[in-house]
Short mmCIF file of C-alpha atoms in Angstrom, two decimals:
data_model
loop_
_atom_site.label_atom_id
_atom_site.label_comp_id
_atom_site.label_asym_id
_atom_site.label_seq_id
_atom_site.Cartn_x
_atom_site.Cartn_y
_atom_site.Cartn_z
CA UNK A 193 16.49 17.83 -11.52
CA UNK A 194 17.28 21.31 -10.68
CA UNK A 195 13.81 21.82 -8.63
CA UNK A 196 14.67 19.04 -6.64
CA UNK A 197 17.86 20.37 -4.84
CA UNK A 198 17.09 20.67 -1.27
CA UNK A 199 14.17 18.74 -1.32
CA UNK A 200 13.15 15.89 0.70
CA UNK A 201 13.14 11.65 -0.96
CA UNK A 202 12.06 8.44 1.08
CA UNK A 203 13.76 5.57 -0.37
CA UNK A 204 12.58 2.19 1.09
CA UNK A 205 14.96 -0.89 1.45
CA UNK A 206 17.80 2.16 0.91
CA UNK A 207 20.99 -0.52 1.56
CA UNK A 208 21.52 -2.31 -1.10
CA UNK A 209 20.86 -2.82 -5.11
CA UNK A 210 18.58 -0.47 -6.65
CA UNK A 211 17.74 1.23 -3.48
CA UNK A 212 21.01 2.22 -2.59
CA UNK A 213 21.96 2.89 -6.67
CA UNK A 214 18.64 5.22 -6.78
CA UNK A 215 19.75 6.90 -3.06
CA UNK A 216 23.17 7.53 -4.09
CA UNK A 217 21.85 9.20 -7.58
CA UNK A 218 19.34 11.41 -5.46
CA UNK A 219 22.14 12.47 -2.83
CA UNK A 220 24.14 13.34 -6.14
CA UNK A 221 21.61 15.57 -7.61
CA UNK A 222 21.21 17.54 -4.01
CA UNK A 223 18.38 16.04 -2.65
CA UNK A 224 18.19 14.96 1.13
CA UNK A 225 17.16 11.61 1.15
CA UNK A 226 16.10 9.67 3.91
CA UNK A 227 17.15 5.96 3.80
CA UNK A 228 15.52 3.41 5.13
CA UNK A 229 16.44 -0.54 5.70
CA UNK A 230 15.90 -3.01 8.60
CA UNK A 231 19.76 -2.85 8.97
CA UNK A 232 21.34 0.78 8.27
CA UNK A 233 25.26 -0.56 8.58
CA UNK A 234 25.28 -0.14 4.68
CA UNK A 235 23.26 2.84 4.25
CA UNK A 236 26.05 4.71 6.46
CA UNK A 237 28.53 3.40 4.50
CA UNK A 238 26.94 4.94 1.83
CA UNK A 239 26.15 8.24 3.68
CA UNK A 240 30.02 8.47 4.68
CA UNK A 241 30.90 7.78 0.79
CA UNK A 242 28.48 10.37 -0.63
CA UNK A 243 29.88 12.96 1.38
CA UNK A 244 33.59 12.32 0.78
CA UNK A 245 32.43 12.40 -2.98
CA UNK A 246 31.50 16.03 -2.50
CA UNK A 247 27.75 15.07 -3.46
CA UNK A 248 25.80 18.28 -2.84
CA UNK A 249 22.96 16.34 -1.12
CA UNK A 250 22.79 14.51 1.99
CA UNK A 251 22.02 11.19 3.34
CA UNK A 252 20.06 10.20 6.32
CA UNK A 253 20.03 6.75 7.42
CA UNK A 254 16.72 5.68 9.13
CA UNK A 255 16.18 1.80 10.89
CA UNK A 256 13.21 1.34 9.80
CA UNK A 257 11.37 -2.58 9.32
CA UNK A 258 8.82 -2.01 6.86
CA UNK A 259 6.79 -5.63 7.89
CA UNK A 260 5.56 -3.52 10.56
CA UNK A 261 2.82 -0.35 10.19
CA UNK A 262 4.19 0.97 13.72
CA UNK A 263 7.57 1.65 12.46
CA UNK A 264 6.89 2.88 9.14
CA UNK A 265 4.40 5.58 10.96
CA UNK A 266 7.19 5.94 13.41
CA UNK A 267 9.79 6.84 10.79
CA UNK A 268 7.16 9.23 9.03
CA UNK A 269 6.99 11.17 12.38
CA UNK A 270 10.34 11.49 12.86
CA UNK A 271 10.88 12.85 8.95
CA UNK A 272 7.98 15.53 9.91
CA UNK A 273 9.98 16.80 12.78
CA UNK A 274 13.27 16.77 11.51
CA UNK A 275 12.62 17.51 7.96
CA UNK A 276 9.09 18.72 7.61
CA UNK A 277 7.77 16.17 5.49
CA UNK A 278 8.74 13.87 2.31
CA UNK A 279 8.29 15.32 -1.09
CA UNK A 280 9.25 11.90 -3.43
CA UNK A 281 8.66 8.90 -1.96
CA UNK A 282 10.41 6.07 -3.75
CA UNK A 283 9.10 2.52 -2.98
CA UNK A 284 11.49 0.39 -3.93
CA UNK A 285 11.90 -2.26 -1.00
CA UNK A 286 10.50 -5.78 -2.06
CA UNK A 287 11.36 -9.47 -1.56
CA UNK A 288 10.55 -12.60 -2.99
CA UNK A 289 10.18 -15.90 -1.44
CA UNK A 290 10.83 -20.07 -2.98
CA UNK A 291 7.11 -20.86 -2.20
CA UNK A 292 5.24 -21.88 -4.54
CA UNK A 293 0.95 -21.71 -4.90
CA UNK A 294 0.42 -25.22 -4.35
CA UNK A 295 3.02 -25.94 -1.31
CA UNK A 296 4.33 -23.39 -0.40
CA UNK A 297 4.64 -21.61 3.36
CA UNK A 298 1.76 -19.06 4.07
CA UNK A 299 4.78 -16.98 6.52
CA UNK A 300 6.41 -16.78 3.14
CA UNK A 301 3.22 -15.80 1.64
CA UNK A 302 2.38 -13.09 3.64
CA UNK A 303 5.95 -11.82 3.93
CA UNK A 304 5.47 -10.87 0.56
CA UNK A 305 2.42 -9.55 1.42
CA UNK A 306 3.24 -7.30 4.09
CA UNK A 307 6.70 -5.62 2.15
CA UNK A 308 5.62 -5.84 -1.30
CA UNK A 309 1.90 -4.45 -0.96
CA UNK A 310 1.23 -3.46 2.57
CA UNK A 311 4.40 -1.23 2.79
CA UNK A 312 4.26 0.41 -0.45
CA UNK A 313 0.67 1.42 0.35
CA UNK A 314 1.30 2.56 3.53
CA UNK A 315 4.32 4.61 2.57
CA UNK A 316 2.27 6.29 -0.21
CA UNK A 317 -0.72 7.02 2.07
CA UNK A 318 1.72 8.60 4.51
CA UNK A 319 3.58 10.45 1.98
CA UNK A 320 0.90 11.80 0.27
CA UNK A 321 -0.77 13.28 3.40
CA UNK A 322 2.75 14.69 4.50
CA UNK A 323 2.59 16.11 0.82
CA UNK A 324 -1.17 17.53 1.61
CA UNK A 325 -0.11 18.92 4.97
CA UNK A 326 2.39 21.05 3.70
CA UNK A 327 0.72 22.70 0.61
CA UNK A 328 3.01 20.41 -1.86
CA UNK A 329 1.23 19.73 -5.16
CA UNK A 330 4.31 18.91 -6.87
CA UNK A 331 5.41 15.56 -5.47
CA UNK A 332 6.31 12.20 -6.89
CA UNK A 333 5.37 8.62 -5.62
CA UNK A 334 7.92 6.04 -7.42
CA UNK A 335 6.85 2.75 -7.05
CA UNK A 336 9.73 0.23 -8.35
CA UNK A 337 8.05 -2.78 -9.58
CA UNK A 338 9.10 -5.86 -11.71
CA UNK A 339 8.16 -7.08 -14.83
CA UNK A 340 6.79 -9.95 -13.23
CA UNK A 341 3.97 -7.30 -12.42
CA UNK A 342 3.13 -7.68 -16.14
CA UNK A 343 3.34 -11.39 -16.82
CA UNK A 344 3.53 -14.45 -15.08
CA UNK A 345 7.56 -16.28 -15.11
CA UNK A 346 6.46 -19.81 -15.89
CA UNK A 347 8.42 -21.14 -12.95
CA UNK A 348 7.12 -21.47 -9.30
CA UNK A 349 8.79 -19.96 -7.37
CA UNK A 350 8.38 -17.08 -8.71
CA UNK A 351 4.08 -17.23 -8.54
CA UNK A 352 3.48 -15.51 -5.58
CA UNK A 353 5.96 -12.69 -5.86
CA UNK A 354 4.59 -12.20 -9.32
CA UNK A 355 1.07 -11.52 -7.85
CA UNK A 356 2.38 -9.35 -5.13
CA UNK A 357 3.84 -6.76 -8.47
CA UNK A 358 0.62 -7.32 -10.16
CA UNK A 359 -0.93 -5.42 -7.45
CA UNK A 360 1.99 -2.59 -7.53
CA UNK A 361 0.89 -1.97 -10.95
CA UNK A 362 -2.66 -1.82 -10.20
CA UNK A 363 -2.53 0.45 -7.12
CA UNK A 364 0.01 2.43 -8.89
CA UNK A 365 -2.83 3.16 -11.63
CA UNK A 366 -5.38 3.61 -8.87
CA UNK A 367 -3.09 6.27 -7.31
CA UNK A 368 -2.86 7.82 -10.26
CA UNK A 369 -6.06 8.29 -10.83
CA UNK A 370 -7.40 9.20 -6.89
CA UNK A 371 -4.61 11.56 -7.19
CA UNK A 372 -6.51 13.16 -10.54
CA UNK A 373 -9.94 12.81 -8.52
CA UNK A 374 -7.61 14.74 -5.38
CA UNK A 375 -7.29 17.80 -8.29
CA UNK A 376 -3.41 17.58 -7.38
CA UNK A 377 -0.22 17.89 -9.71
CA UNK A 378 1.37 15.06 -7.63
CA UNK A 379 2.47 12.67 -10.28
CA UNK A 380 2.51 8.52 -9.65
CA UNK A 381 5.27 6.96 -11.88
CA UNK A 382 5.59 2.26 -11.54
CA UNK A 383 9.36 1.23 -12.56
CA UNK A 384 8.99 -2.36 -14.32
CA UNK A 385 13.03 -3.51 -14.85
CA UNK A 386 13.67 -6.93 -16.30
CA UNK A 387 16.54 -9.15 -14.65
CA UNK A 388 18.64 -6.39 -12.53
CA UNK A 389 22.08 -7.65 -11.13
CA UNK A 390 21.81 -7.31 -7.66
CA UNK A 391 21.59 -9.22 -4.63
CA UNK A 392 17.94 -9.75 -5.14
CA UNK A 393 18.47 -13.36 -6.27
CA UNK A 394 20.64 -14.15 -3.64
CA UNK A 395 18.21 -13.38 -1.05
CA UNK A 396 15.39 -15.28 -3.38
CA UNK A 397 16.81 -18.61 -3.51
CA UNK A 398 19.96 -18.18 -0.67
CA UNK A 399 19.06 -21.95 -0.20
CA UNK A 400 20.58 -22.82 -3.64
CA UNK A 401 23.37 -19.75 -4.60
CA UNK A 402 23.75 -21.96 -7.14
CA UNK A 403 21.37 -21.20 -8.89
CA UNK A 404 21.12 -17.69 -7.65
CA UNK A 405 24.03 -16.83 -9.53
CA UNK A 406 22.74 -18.80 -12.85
CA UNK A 407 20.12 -16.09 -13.21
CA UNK A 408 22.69 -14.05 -13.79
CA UNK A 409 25.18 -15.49 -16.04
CA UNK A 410 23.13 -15.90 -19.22
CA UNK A 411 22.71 -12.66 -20.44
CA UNK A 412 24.24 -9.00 -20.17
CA UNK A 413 21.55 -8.02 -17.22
CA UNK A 414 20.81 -4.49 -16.16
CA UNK A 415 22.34 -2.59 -13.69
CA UNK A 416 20.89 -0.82 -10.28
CA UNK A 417 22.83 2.38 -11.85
CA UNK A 418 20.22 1.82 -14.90
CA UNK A 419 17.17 2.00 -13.00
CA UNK A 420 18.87 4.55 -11.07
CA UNK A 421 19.00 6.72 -14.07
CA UNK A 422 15.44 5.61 -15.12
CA UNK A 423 14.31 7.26 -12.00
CA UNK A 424 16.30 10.30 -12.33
CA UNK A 425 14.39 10.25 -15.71
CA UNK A 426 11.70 10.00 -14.47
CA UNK A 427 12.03 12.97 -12.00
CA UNK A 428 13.29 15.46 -13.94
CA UNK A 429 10.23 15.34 -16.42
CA UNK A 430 8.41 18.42 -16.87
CA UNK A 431 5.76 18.83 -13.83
CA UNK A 432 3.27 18.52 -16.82
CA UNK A 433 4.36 15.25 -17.82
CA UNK A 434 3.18 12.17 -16.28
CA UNK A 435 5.19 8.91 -16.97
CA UNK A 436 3.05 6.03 -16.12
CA UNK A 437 4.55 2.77 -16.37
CA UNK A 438 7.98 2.22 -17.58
CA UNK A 439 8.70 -1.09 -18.38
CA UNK A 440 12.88 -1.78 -19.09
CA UNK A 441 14.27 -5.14 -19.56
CA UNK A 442 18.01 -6.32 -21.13
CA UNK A 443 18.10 -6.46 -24.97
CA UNK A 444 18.48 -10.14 -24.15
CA UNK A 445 15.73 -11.26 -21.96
CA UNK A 446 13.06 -12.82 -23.93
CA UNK A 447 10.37 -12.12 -21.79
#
């Protein structure tokens, strides 16, 4: 991670769970990360901890809602003008939705949509011209996936969202290889954790906490520290070295 210090990371929906586990780990190993979030209470709360930990990086909270193209090119601006341009961007913001394919809401529907796929894209297009711009054929996109993006949970509820990580791991294959048709060293890495213990179920069924916290309590799930570390991993990889797909799961989830 040494050739990182000093270097510019986007992370996307940077407040809470794996986004702010994957920020903090960045601001640790001296990058300057830029976090974004439709609310940035949290993400200063984080900046204010990181620096009384003596991290040798630094955090920069960024408002950003990432349902709308306007902001998002917004933000990129202002990261071009205050820090010349993004060198890893980590796409990690995503949502999921109780509607399922045969009655479910299409404002649910494309809510998914427009974080999960629209966002991500748009992020990456940005990032890799800011990349272009400035000469950098060493960066990293980091797409943070699911691995409902590999098979379908036979529950649904979870239908939709599943198709909406599908796509992450096809465009993160078709980056891959339009960055290999670009003749660049800029390396496209998807991030496929199992059951993570975060708020993300909360927010998925926050009709029913319930049974929010019952996806939780039958196994030993993973942490946001562990995908943290997976993208750290990830990073620190030889610039010869492209990891693909990494797909991580608890020891105890069947599937």
């Amino acid at each position: 991670m040494e050739r990182w210090k000093g270097r510019v990371a986007l992370v996307t929906g940077a407040s809470v769970g794996i986004g702010a586990a994957v920020t903090r780990a960045l601001v640790q190993h001296g990058m300057r990360v830029v976090g974004c979030a439709r609310n940035v209470d949290k993400i200063e709360k984080l900046a204010a901890e990181c620096q009384s930990a003596g991290y040798s990086g630094t955090l920069i909270p960024y408002k950003c809602d990432l349902s709308n193209e306007e902001e998002i090119l917004s933000m990129f601006s202002a990261i071009k003008t205050l820090h010349k341009g993004v060198d890893v961007c980590i796409n990690n913001a995503g949502l999921a939705h109780d509607e399922p394919l045969l009655s479910g809401k299409t404002e649910g529907w494309r809510n998914m949509i427009d974080v999960n796929i629209l966002a991500l894209s748009i992020c990456t297009r940005e990032a890799y011209k800011s990349m272009k711009e400035r000469n950098v054929d060493d960066g990293h996109i980091i797409n943070i996936n699911s691995m409902g993006g590999h098979r379908v949970v036979p529950s649904a509820d979870e239908h939709f969202y599943c198709a909406t990580k599908y796509a992450v791991t096809a465009l993160t294959e078709g980056i891959r290889q339009e960055l290999r048709e670009a003749n660049t060293h800029i390396r496209a890495t998807c991030i496929s954790p199992g059951i993570v213990e975060t708020e993300f179920a909360f927010r998925h069924h926050n009709s029913n906490p319930e049974k929010a916290a019952a996806v939780y309590e039958t196994m030993k799930c993973l942490k946001a520290e562990d995908v943290a570390g997976t993208v750290v991993f990830v990073l620190g990889a030889p610039p010869h070295v492209q990891i693909g797909d990494v797909q991580m799961r608890p020891v105890e989830q069947v599937s």
